[in-house]
Amino acid sequence: MDSMVSTAPSAWLAMENALDRLTRDFTILTVLVLILVVVSLLSWFRTGVLDLGFLLALAVLIALRDIGAFCRGAMERMRQLSQMV
């Protein structure tokens, strides 16, 4: 029983660090995709042709929105669980 108690804080810390890294990576990826959307829109206005990259970037943004919601929810659950323990 003592070993479980002593490893629990390190497991919590590892999970919090992983979620923090995921949130940071998510933010960086979102910024890069937004840059792609802006560049694609500027290209569309200039040439009048909508390329596939723009549509793919929009699909990625929709997926990233779901990942962002997951990150926020997971961090909130971790905080609630850490207060209970």
mmCIF file of the C-alpha atoms, coordinates in Angstrom:
data_MODEL
# 
_entry.id   MODEL 
# 
loop_
_atom_site.group_PDB 
_atom_site.id 
_atom_site.type_symbol 
_atom_site.label_atom_id 
_atom_site.label_alt_id 
_atom_site.label_comp_id 
_atom_site.label_asym_id 
_atom_site.label_entity_id 
_atom_site.label_seq_id 
_atom_site.pdbx_PDB_ins_code 
_atom_site.Cartn_x 
_atom_site.Cartn_y 
_atom_site.Cartn_z 
_atom_site.occupancy 
_atom_site.B_iso_or_equiv 
_atom_site.pdbx_formal_charge 
_atom_site.auth_seq_id 
_atom_site.auth_comp_id 
_atom_site.auth_asym_id 
_atom_site.auth_atom_id 
_atom_site.pdbx_PDB_model_num 
ATOM 1  C CA . MET A 1 1  ? 0.000   0.000  0.000   1.00 0.00 ? 1  MET A CA 1 
ATOM 2  C CA . ASP A 1 2  ? 2.849   2.382  0.794   1.00 0.00 ? 2  ASP A CA 1 
ATOM 3  C CA . SER A 1 3  ? 4.305   1.955  -2.678  1.00 0.00 ? 3  SER A CA 1 
ATOM 4  C CA . MET A 1 4  ? 0.998   2.968  -4.288  1.00 0.00 ? 4  MET A CA 1 
ATOM 5  C CA . VAL A 1 5  ? 0.789   6.061  -2.123  1.00 0.00 ? 5  VAL A CA 1 
ATOM 6  C CA . SER A 1 6  ? 4.369   7.065  -2.871  1.00 0.00 ? 6  SER A CA 1 
ATOM 7  C CA . THR A 1 7  ? 3.991   6.606  -6.645  1.00 0.00 ? 7  THR A CA 1 
ATOM 8  C CA . ALA A 1 8  ? 0.654   8.421  -6.864  1.00 0.00 ? 8  ALA A CA 1 
ATOM 9  C CA . PRO A 1 9  ? 2.126   11.958 -6.701  1.00 0.00 ? 9  PRO A CA 1 
ATOM 10 C CA . SER A 1 10 ? 4.619   11.180 -9.463  1.00 0.00 ? 10 SER A CA 1 
ATOM 11 C CA . ALA A 1 11 ? 1.825   9.706  -11.599 1.00 0.00 ? 11 ALA A CA 1 
ATOM 12 C CA . TRP A 1 12 ? -0.261  12.847 -11.070 1.00 0.00 ? 12 TRP A CA 1 
ATOM 13 C CA . LEU A 1 13 ? 2.702   15.010 -11.957 1.00 0.00 ? 13 LEU A CA 1 
ATOM 14 C CA . ALA A 1 14 ? 3.422   12.975 -15.083 1.00 0.00 ? 14 ALA A CA 1 
ATOM 15 C CA . MET A 1 15 ? -0.212  13.252 -16.201 1.00 0.00 ? 15 MET A CA 1 
ATOM 16 C CA . GLU A 1 16 ? -0.304  17.001 -15.575 1.00 0.00 ? 16 GLU A CA 1 
ATOM 17 C CA . ASN A 1 17 ? 2.950   17.474 -17.496 1.00 0.00 ? 17 ASN A CA 1 
ATOM 18 C CA . ALA A 1 18 ? 1.632   15.414 -20.408 1.00 0.00 ? 18 ALA A CA 1 
ATOM 19 C CA . LEU A 1 19 ? -1.564  17.462 -20.554 1.00 0.00 ? 19 LEU A CA 1 
ATOM 20 C CA . ASP A 1 20 ? 0.421   20.705 -20.379 1.00 0.00 ? 20 ASP A CA 1 
ATOM 21 C CA . ARG A 1 21 ? 2.613   19.576 -23.286 1.00 0.00 ? 21 ARG A CA 1 
ATOM 22 C CA . LEU A 1 22 ? -0.452  18.512 -25.258 1.00 0.00 ? 22 LEU A CA 1 
ATOM 23 C CA . THR A 1 23 ? -2.051  21.907 -24.678 1.00 0.00 ? 23 THR A CA 1 
ATOM 24 C CA . ARG A 1 24 ? 1.126   23.715 -25.771 1.00 0.00 ? 24 ARG A CA 1 
ATOM 25 C CA . ASP A 1 25 ? 1.486   21.548 -28.882 1.00 0.00 ? 25 ASP A CA 1 
ATOM 26 C CA . PHE A 1 26 ? -2.193  22.108 -29.649 1.00 0.00 ? 26 PHE A CA 1 
ATOM 27 C CA . THR A 1 27 ? -1.720  25.882 -29.469 1.00 0.00 ? 27 THR A CA 1 
ATOM 28 C CA . ILE A 1 28 ? 1.313   25.823 -31.765 1.00 0.00 ? 28 ILE A CA 1 
ATOM 29 C CA . LEU A 1 29 ? -0.472  23.600 -34.281 1.00 0.00 ? 29 LEU A CA 1 
ATOM 30 C CA . THR A 1 30 ? -3.552  25.825 -34.229 1.00 0.00 ? 30 THR A CA 1 
ATOM 31 C CA . VAL A 1 31 ? -1.453  28.907 -34.991 1.00 0.00 ? 31 VAL A CA 1 
ATOM 32 C CA . LEU A 1 32 ? 0.266   27.141 -37.891 1.00 0.00 ? 32 LEU A CA 1 
ATOM 33 C CA . VAL A 1 33 ? -3.057  26.006 -39.357 1.00 0.00 ? 33 VAL A CA 1 
ATOM 34 C CA . LEU A 1 34 ? -4.495  29.514 -38.994 1.00 0.00 ? 34 LEU A CA 1 
ATOM 35 C CA . ILE A 1 35 ? -1.508  30.856 -40.928 1.00 0.00 ? 35 ILE A CA 1 
ATOM 36 C CA . LEU A 1 36 ? -2.249  28.296 -43.655 1.00 0.00 ? 36 LEU A CA 1 
ATOM 37 C CA . VAL A 1 37 ? -5.886  29.424 -43.766 1.00 0.00 ? 37 VAL A CA 1 
ATOM 38 C CA . VAL A 1 38 ? -4.882  33.081 -44.098 1.00 0.00 ? 38 VAL A CA 1 
ATOM 39 C CA . VAL A 1 39 ? -2.350  32.330 -46.839 1.00 0.00 ? 39 VAL A CA 1 
ATOM 40 C CA . SER A 1 40 ? -4.916  30.197 -48.685 1.00 0.00 ? 40 SER A CA 1 
ATOM 41 C CA . LEU A 1 41 ? -7.524  32.953 -48.430 1.00 0.00 ? 41 LEU A CA 1 
ATOM 42 C CA . LEU A 1 42 ? -5.073  35.529 -49.766 1.00 0.00 ? 42 LEU A CA 1 
ATOM 43 C CA . SER A 1 43 ? -4.215  33.182 -52.632 1.00 0.00 ? 43 SER A CA 1 
ATOM 44 C CA . TRP A 1 44 ? -7.910  32.649 -53.320 1.00 0.00 ? 44 TRP A CA 1 
ATOM 45 C CA . PHE A 1 45 ? -8.563  36.394 -53.485 1.00 0.00 ? 45 PHE A CA 1 
ATOM 46 C CA . ARG A 1 46 ? -5.565  36.905 -55.746 1.00 0.00 ? 46 ARG A CA 1 
ATOM 47 C CA . THR A 1 47 ? -6.150  34.045 -58.200 1.00 0.00 ? 47 THR A CA 1 
ATOM 48 C CA . GLY A 1 48 ? -9.856  33.354 -57.772 1.00 0.00 ? 48 GLY A CA 1 
ATOM 49 C CA . VAL A 1 49 ? -9.170  29.617 -57.381 1.00 0.00 ? 49 VAL A CA 1 
ATOM 50 C CA . LEU A 1 50 ? -9.876  27.864 -54.100 1.00 0.00 ? 50 LEU A CA 1 
ATOM 51 C CA . ASP A 1 51 ? -7.273  25.178 -53.483 1.00 0.00 ? 51 ASP A CA 1 
ATOM 52 C CA . LEU A 1 52 ? -7.592  21.937 -51.569 1.00 0.00 ? 52 LEU A CA 1 
ATOM 53 C CA . GLY A 1 53 ? -5.187  23.146 -48.862 1.00 0.00 ? 53 GLY A CA 1 
ATOM 54 C CA . PHE A 1 54 ? -7.772  25.640 -47.651 1.00 0.00 ? 54 PHE A CA 1 
ATOM 55 C CA . LEU A 1 55 ? -10.430 22.963 -47.269 1.00 0.00 ? 55 LEU A CA 1 
ATOM 56 C CA . LEU A 1 56 ? -7.990  20.637 -45.527 1.00 0.00 ? 56 LEU A CA 1 
ATOM 57 C CA . ALA A 1 57 ? -6.945  23.438 -43.176 1.00 0.00 ? 57 ALA A CA 1 
ATOM 58 C CA . LEU A 1 58 ? -10.584 24.050 -42.267 1.00 0.00 ? 58 LEU A CA 1 
ATOM 59 C CA . ALA A 1 59 ? -11.054 20.341 -41.559 1.00 0.00 ? 59 ALA A CA 1 
ATOM 60 C CA . VAL A 1 60 ? -7.951  20.361 -39.349 1.00 0.00 ? 60 VAL A CA 1 
ATOM 61 C CA . LEU A 1 61 ? -9.232  23.436 -37.479 1.00 0.00 ? 61 LEU A CA 1 
ATOM 62 C CA . ILE A 1 62 ? -12.502 21.646 -36.747 1.00 0.00 ? 62 ILE A CA 1 
ATOM 63 C CA . ALA A 1 63 ? -10.589 18.621 -35.456 1.00 0.00 ? 63 ALA A CA 1 
ATOM 64 C CA . LEU A 1 64 ? -8.302  20.862 -33.385 1.00 0.00 ? 64 LEU A CA 1 
ATOM 65 C CA . ARG A 1 65 ? -11.326 22.483 -31.779 1.00 0.00 ? 65 ARG A CA 1 
ATOM 66 C CA . ASP A 1 66 ? -12.367 19.050 -30.495 1.00 0.00 ? 66 ASP A CA 1 
ATOM 67 C CA . ILE A 1 67 ? -8.846  18.315 -29.249 1.00 0.00 ? 67 ILE A CA 1 
ATOM 68 C CA . GLY A 1 68 ? -8.801  21.680 -27.464 1.00 0.00 ? 68 GLY A CA 1 
ATOM 69 C CA . ALA A 1 69 ? -12.061 20.860 -25.723 1.00 0.00 ? 69 ALA A CA 1 
ATOM 70 C CA . PHE A 1 70 ? -10.593 17.502 -24.685 1.00 0.00 ? 70 PHE A CA 1 
ATOM 71 C CA . CYS A 1 71 ? -7.482  19.196 -23.241 1.00 0.00 ? 71 CYS A CA 1 
ATOM 72 C CA . ARG A 1 72 ? -9.520  21.704 -21.258 1.00 0.00 ? 72 ARG A CA 1 
ATOM 73 C CA . GLY A 1 73 ? -11.861 18.996 -19.957 1.00 0.00 ? 73 GLY A CA 1 
ATOM 74 C CA . ALA A 1 74 ? -9.012  16.689 -19.009 1.00 0.00 ? 74 ALA A CA 1 
ATOM 75 C CA . MET A 1 75 ? -7.183  19.453 -17.138 1.00 0.00 ? 75 MET A CA 1 
ATOM 76 C CA . GLU A 1 76 ? -10.364 20.356 -15.262 1.00 0.00 ? 76 GLU A CA 1 
ATOM 77 C CA . ARG A 1 77 ? -10.946 16.705 -14.299 1.00 0.00 ? 77 ARG A CA 1 
ATOM 78 C CA . MET A 1 78 ? -7.338  16.411 -13.129 1.00 0.00 ? 78 MET A CA 1 
ATOM 79 C CA . ARG A 1 79 ? -7.784  19.467 -10.907 1.00 0.00 ? 79 ARG A CA 1 
ATOM 80 C CA . GLN A 1 80 ? -11.013 18.076 -9.464  1.00 0.00 ? 80 GLN A CA 1 
ATOM 81 C CA . LEU A 1 81 ? -9.424  14.697 -8.769  1.00 0.00 ? 81 LEU A CA 1 
ATOM 82 C CA . SER A 1 82 ? -6.352  16.248 -7.178  1.00 0.00 ? 82 SER A CA 1 
ATOM 83 C CA . GLN A 1 83 ? -8.590  18.221 -4.811  1.00 0.00 ? 83 GLN A CA 1 
ATOM 84 C CA . MET A 1 84 ? -10.419 15.036 -3.824  1.00 0.00 ? 84 MET A CA 1 
ATOM 85 C CA . VAL A 1 85 ? -7.215  13.114 -3.056  1.00 0.00 ? 85 VAL A CA 1 
# 
